[in-house]
Amino acid sequence: MQSKPLGICLIIDCIGNDTEFLRDTFTSLGYEVQYFLYLNVDSIIQILRQVARMPQHQDYDSFVCVLVSRGGSQSVFGVDHTNSGFPLDQVRRMFMGDACPFLLGKPKLFFIQNYVVSEGQMDSSSFLEVDGPAVNNVESKAKQPGPCTIHREADFLWSLCKADVSLLEQSSGSPSLYLKCLSQKLGQDRRRPLLELHTELNSSVYDWNSRVSAKERYYVWLQHTLRKKLILSCK
């Protein structure tokens, strides 16, 4: 990746414990960091839509999104106290090639810390369904790349960490172990493939989990469709 900056790094932190070190890490990696704190679900959707539509993506080589929130098993709540959750799969859908053509064929990295609220603590099930960002206006049509064979779901890295929401009550000001380890791995001055760093991250989380109670554990899932080896290094 050669562009300067490498791309937009969007940080949405609805808990408020992780923004500062994440901002420093991704700035040092060469990203233009945009961060937002304490958003409700409607605001999260609005910001994601705005960022997905940014024409700057056509000049950049990648995109990063970090999302920290309370949520359900497959959704985020933001700062809302009811469970009008926004499904996580719709977050990813907003940046797929058909909805966000300027990022087609470019790495799209998602790191999500979800503090899961148990079903017994939620009011009623009411998930928000939204359409992806509109790309059918005149300006978008004029700028869209021509036909290609790259699949719309290609070049995603989707790293999701779940922890019990009670962790926030036990240590309200403490950062996410998952995001702290991620930041440390990315900030080390060495050129290592991102997937190797994520394996090390998993190992660090596993070590933590082996020493604490079930309520204090973090669980990390990784899915990716990256077609090339990706290396990030501090500038």
PDB file of N, CA and C in Angstrom, residues 73-120:
ATOM      1  N   SER A  73     -25.777 -10.603  20.768  1.00  0.00           N
ATOM      2  CA  SER A  73     -24.792 -11.552  20.243  1.00  0.00           C
ATOM      3  C   SER A  73     -24.387 -11.231  18.810  1.00  0.00           C
ATOM      4  N   GLN A  74     -25.293 -10.587  18.049  1.00  0.00           N
ATOM      5  CA  GLN A  74     -24.999 -10.270  16.649  1.00  0.00           C
ATOM      6  C   GLN A  74     -25.347  -8.829  16.296  1.00  0.00           C
ATOM      7  N   SER A  75     -25.355  -7.954  17.291  1.00  0.00           N
ATOM      8  CA  SER A  75     -25.753  -6.572  17.020  1.00  0.00           C
ATOM      9  C   SER A  75     -25.059  -5.635  18.001  1.00  0.00           C
ATOM     10  N   VAL A  76     -25.115  -4.332  17.685  1.00  0.00           N
ATOM     11  CA  VAL A  76     -24.589  -3.324  18.603  1.00  0.00           C
ATOM     12  C   VAL A  76     -25.710  -2.367  18.990  1.00  0.00           C
ATOM     13  N   PHE A  77     -25.624  -1.830  20.223  1.00  0.00           N
ATOM     14  CA  PHE A  77     -26.645  -0.944  20.760  1.00  0.00           C
ATOM     15  C   PHE A  77     -26.203   0.508  20.825  1.00  0.00           C
ATOM     16  N   GLY A  78     -24.899   0.775  20.708  1.00  0.00           N
ATOM     17  CA  GLY A  78     -24.421   2.116  20.982  1.00  0.00           C
ATOM     18  C   GLY A  78     -24.685   2.459  22.435  1.00  0.00           C
ATOM     19  N   VAL A  79     -25.100   3.696  22.674  1.00  0.00           N
ATOM     20  CA  VAL A  79     -25.396   4.107  24.055  1.00  0.00           C
ATOM     21  C   VAL A  79     -26.867   3.917  24.391  1.00  0.00           C
ATOM     22  N   ASP A  80     -27.645   3.386  23.450  1.00  0.00           N
ATOM     23  CA  ASP A  80     -29.064   3.148  23.719  1.00  0.00           C
ATOM     24  C   ASP A  80     -29.228   2.084  24.796  1.00  0.00           C
ATOM     25  N   HIS A  81     -30.228   2.252  25.635  1.00  0.00           N
ATOM     26  CA  HIS A  81     -30.459   1.293  26.717  1.00  0.00           C
ATOM     27  C   HIS A  81     -31.530   0.262  26.353  1.00  0.00           C
ATOM     28  N   THR A  82     -32.245   0.496  25.279  1.00  0.00           N
ATOM     29  CA  THR A  82     -33.126  -0.541  24.761  1.00  0.00           C
ATOM     30  C   THR A  82     -32.364  -1.311  23.705  1.00  0.00           C
ATOM     31  N   ASN A  83     -32.886  -2.441  23.294  1.00  0.00           N
ATOM     32  CA  ASN A  83     -32.125  -3.248  22.349  1.00  0.00           C
ATOM     33  C   ASN A  83     -32.616  -3.080  20.916  1.00  0.00           C
ATOM     34  N   SER A  84     -32.768  -1.820  20.489  1.00  0.00           N
ATOM     35  CA  SER A  84     -32.997  -1.561  19.074  1.00  0.00           C
ATOM     36  C   SER A  84     -31.655  -1.723  18.374  1.00  0.00           C
ATOM     37  N   GLY A  85     -31.188  -2.935  18.334  1.00  0.00           N
ATOM     38  CA  GLY A  85     -29.820  -3.186  17.902  1.00  0.00           C
ATOM     39  C   GLY A  85     -29.642  -3.065  16.402  1.00  0.00           C
ATOM     40  N   PHE A  86     -28.416  -2.762  16.005  1.00  0.00           N
ATOM     41  CA  PHE A  86     -28.049  -2.700  14.597  1.00  0.00           C
ATOM     42  C   PHE A  86     -27.217  -3.931  14.261  1.00  0.00           C
ATOM     43  N   PRO A  87     -27.688  -4.812  13.376  1.00  0.00           N
ATOM     44  CA  PRO A  87     -26.980  -6.068  13.103  1.00  0.00           C
ATOM     45  C   PRO A  87     -25.580  -5.831  12.554  1.00  0.00           C
ATOM     46  N   LEU A  88     -24.630  -6.576  13.069  1.00  0.00           N
ATOM     47  CA  LEU A  88     -23.244  -6.418  12.639  1.00  0.00           C
ATOM     48  C   LEU A  88     -23.050  -6.785  11.174  1.00  0.00           C
ATOM     49  N   ASP A  89     -23.829  -7.732  10.670  1.00  0.00           N
ATOM     50  CA  ASP A  89     -23.633  -8.095   9.268  1.00  0.00           C
ATOM     51  C   ASP A  89     -24.006  -6.945   8.335  1.00  0.00           C
ATOM     52  N   GLN A  90     -24.868  -6.034   8.810  1.00  0.00           N
ATOM     53  CA  GLN A  90     -25.199  -4.870   7.997  1.00  0.00           C
ATOM     54  C   GLN A  90     -24.078  -3.837   7.995  1.00  0.00           C
ATOM     55  N   VAL A  91     -23.278  -3.802   9.059  1.00  0.00           N
ATOM     56  CA  VAL A  91     -22.088  -2.950   9.051  1.00  0.00           C
ATOM     57  C   VAL A  91     -21.180  -3.374   7.906  1.00  0.00           C
ATOM     58  N   ARG A  92     -20.913  -4.659   7.823  1.00  0.00           N
ATOM     59  CA  ARG A  92     -20.044  -5.166   6.759  1.00  0.00           C
ATOM     60  C   ARG A  92     -20.658  -4.918   5.383  1.00  0.00           C
ATOM     61  N   ARG A  93     -21.975  -5.101   5.290  1.00  0.00           N
ATOM     62  CA  ARG A  93     -22.651  -4.956   3.996  1.00  0.00           C
ATOM     63  C   ARG A  93     -22.494  -3.541   3.426  1.00  0.00           C
ATOM     64  N   MET A  94     -22.418  -2.550   4.301  1.00  0.00           N
ATOM     65  CA  MET A  94     -22.287  -1.163   3.855  1.00  0.00           C
ATOM     66  C   MET A  94     -20.995  -0.906   3.081  1.00  0.00           C
ATOM     67  N   PHE A  95     -19.987  -1.766   3.289  1.00  0.00           N
ATOM     68  CA  PHE A  95     -18.688  -1.528   2.667  1.00  0.00           C
ATOM     69  C   PHE A  95     -18.336  -2.582   1.621  1.00  0.00           C
ATOM     70  N   MET A  96     -19.305  -3.397   1.251  1.00  0.00           N
ATOM     71  CA  MET A  96     -19.063  -4.363   0.182  1.00  0.00           C
ATOM     72  C   MET A  96     -18.953  -3.647  -1.161  1.00  0.00           C
ATOM     73  N   GLY A  97     -18.415  -4.338  -2.141  1.00  0.00           N
ATOM     74  CA  GLY A  97     -18.083  -3.717  -3.407  1.00  0.00           C
ATOM     75  C   GLY A  97     -19.244  -3.094  -4.145  1.00  0.00           C
ATOM     76  N   ASP A  98     -20.448  -3.669  -4.011  1.00  0.00           N
ATOM     77  CA  ASP A  98     -21.588  -3.102  -4.715  1.00  0.00           C
ATOM     78  C   ASP A  98     -22.116  -1.851  -4.032  1.00  0.00           C
ATOM     79  N   ALA A  99     -21.949  -1.747  -2.702  1.00  0.00           N
ATOM     80  CA  ALA A  99     -22.418  -0.584  -1.961  1.00  0.00           C
ATOM     81  C   ALA A  99     -21.359   0.505  -1.851  1.00  0.00           C
ATOM     82  N   CYS A 100     -20.091   0.123  -1.902  1.00  0.00           N
ATOM     83  CA  CYS A 100     -18.983   1.063  -1.728  1.00  0.00           C
ATOM     84  C   CYS A 100     -17.933   0.764  -2.798  1.00  0.00           C
ATOM     85  N   PRO A 101     -18.186   1.145  -4.055  1.00  0.00           N
ATOM     86  CA  PRO A 101     -17.324   0.731  -5.164  1.00  0.00           C
ATOM     87  C   PRO A 101     -15.902   1.286  -5.088  1.00  0.00           C
ATOM     88  N   PHE A 102     -15.715   2.409  -4.386  1.00  0.00           N
ATOM     89  CA  PHE A 102     -14.373   2.984  -4.306  1.00  0.00           C
ATOM     90  C   PHE A 102     -13.432   2.132  -3.453  1.00  0.00           C
ATOM     91  N   LEU A 103     -13.977   1.205  -2.655  1.00  0.00           N
ATOM     92  CA  LEU A 103     -13.140   0.303  -1.859  1.00  0.00           C
ATOM     93  C   LEU A 103     -13.072  -1.103  -2.445  1.00  0.00           C
ATOM     94  N   LEU A 104     -13.671  -1.304  -3.595  1.00  0.00           N
ATOM     95  CA  LEU A 104     -13.629  -2.619  -4.227  1.00  0.00           C
ATOM     96  C   LEU A 104     -12.185  -2.998  -4.557  1.00  0.00           C
ATOM     97  N   GLY A 105     -11.780  -4.195  -4.115  1.00  0.00           N
ATOM     98  CA  GLY A 105     -10.432  -4.662  -4.379  1.00  0.00           C
ATOM     99  C   GLY A 105      -9.388  -4.144  -3.414  1.00  0.00           C
ATOM    100  N   LYS A 106      -9.823  -3.397  -2.387  1.00  0.00           N
ATOM    101  CA  LYS A 106      -8.892  -2.836  -1.402  1.00  0.00           C
ATOM    102  C   LYS A 106      -9.168  -3.456  -0.028  1.00  0.00           C
ATOM    103  N   PRO A 107      -8.134  -3.608   0.809  1.00  0.00           N
ATOM    104  CA  PRO A 107      -8.352  -4.194   2.139  1.00  0.00           C
ATOM    105  C   PRO A 107      -9.296  -3.345   2.989  1.00  0.00           C
ATOM    106  N   LYS A 108     -10.247  -4.024   3.607  1.00  0.00           N
ATOM    107  CA  LYS A 108     -11.206  -3.395   4.509  1.00  0.00           C
ATOM    108  C   LYS A 108     -11.123  -4.144   5.834  1.00  0.00           C
ATOM    109  N   LEU A 109     -10.589  -3.484   6.847  1.00  0.00           N
ATOM    110  CA  LEU A 109     -10.259  -4.141   8.113  1.00  0.00           C
ATOM    111  C   LEU A 109     -11.233  -3.682   9.197  1.00  0.00           C
ATOM    112  N   PHE A 110     -11.903  -4.634   9.827  1.00  0.00           N
ATOM    113  CA  PHE A 110     -12.862  -4.335  10.885  1.00  0.00           C
ATOM    114  C   PHE A 110     -12.423  -5.009  12.176  1.00  0.00           C
ATOM    115  N   PHE A 111     -12.345  -4.204  13.239  1.00  0.00           N
ATOM    116  CA  PHE A 111     -12.008  -4.710  14.570  1.00  0.00           C
ATOM    117  C   PHE A 111     -13.136  -4.273  15.503  1.00  0.00           C
ATOM    118  N   ILE A 112     -13.858  -5.245  16.038  1.00  0.00           N
ATOM    119  CA  ILE A 112     -15.078  -4.946  16.782  1.00  0.00           C
ATOM    120  C   ILE A 112     -14.997  -5.547  18.182  1.00  0.00           C
ATOM    121  N   GLN A 113     -15.176  -4.689  19.183  1.00  0.00           N
ATOM    122  CA  GLN A 113     -15.304  -5.133  20.567  1.00  0.00           C
ATOM    123  C   GLN A 113     -16.753  -4.967  20.982  1.00  0.00           C
ATOM    124  N   ASN A 114     -17.421  -6.086  21.215  1.00  0.00           N
ATOM    125  CA  ASN A 114     -18.838  -6.073  21.570  1.00  0.00           C
ATOM    126  C   ASN A 114     -19.002  -6.616  22.983  1.00  0.00           C
ATOM    127  N   TYR A 115     -19.503  -5.774  23.879  1.00  0.00           N
ATOM    128  CA  TYR A 115     -19.796  -6.199  25.248  1.00  0.00           C
ATOM    129  C   TYR A 115     -21.242  -6.683  25.269  1.00  0.00           C
ATOM    130  N   VAL A 116     -21.407  -7.982  25.370  1.00  0.00           N
ATOM    131  CA  VAL A 116     -22.703  -8.601  25.114  1.00  0.00           C
ATOM    132  C   VAL A 116     -23.602  -8.539  26.347  1.00  0.00           C
ATOM    133  N   VAL A 117     -24.801  -8.016  26.110  1.00  0.00           N
ATOM    134  CA  VAL A 117     -25.851  -7.975  27.123  1.00  0.00           C
ATOM    135  C   VAL A 117     -26.683  -9.244  26.974  1.00  0.00           C
ATOM    136  N   SER A 118     -26.896  -9.952  28.061  1.00  0.00           N
ATOM    137  CA  SER A 118     -27.661 -11.192  27.982  1.00  0.00           C
ATOM    138  C   SER A 118     -29.111 -10.895  27.635  1.00  0.00           C
ATOM    139  N   GLU A 119     -29.792 -11.879  27.056  1.00  0.00           N
ATOM    140  CA  GLU A 119     -31.177 -11.676  26.622  1.00  0.00           C
ATOM    141  C   GLU A 119     -32.091 -11.301  27.783  1.00  0.00           C
ATOM    142  N   GLY A 120     -31.788 -11.806  28.961  1.00  0.00           N
ATOM    143  CA  GLY A 120     -32.620 -11.479  30.114  1.00  0.00           C
ATOM    144  C   GLY A 120     -32.530 -10.026  30.526  1.00  0.00           C
TER     145      GLY A 120
END
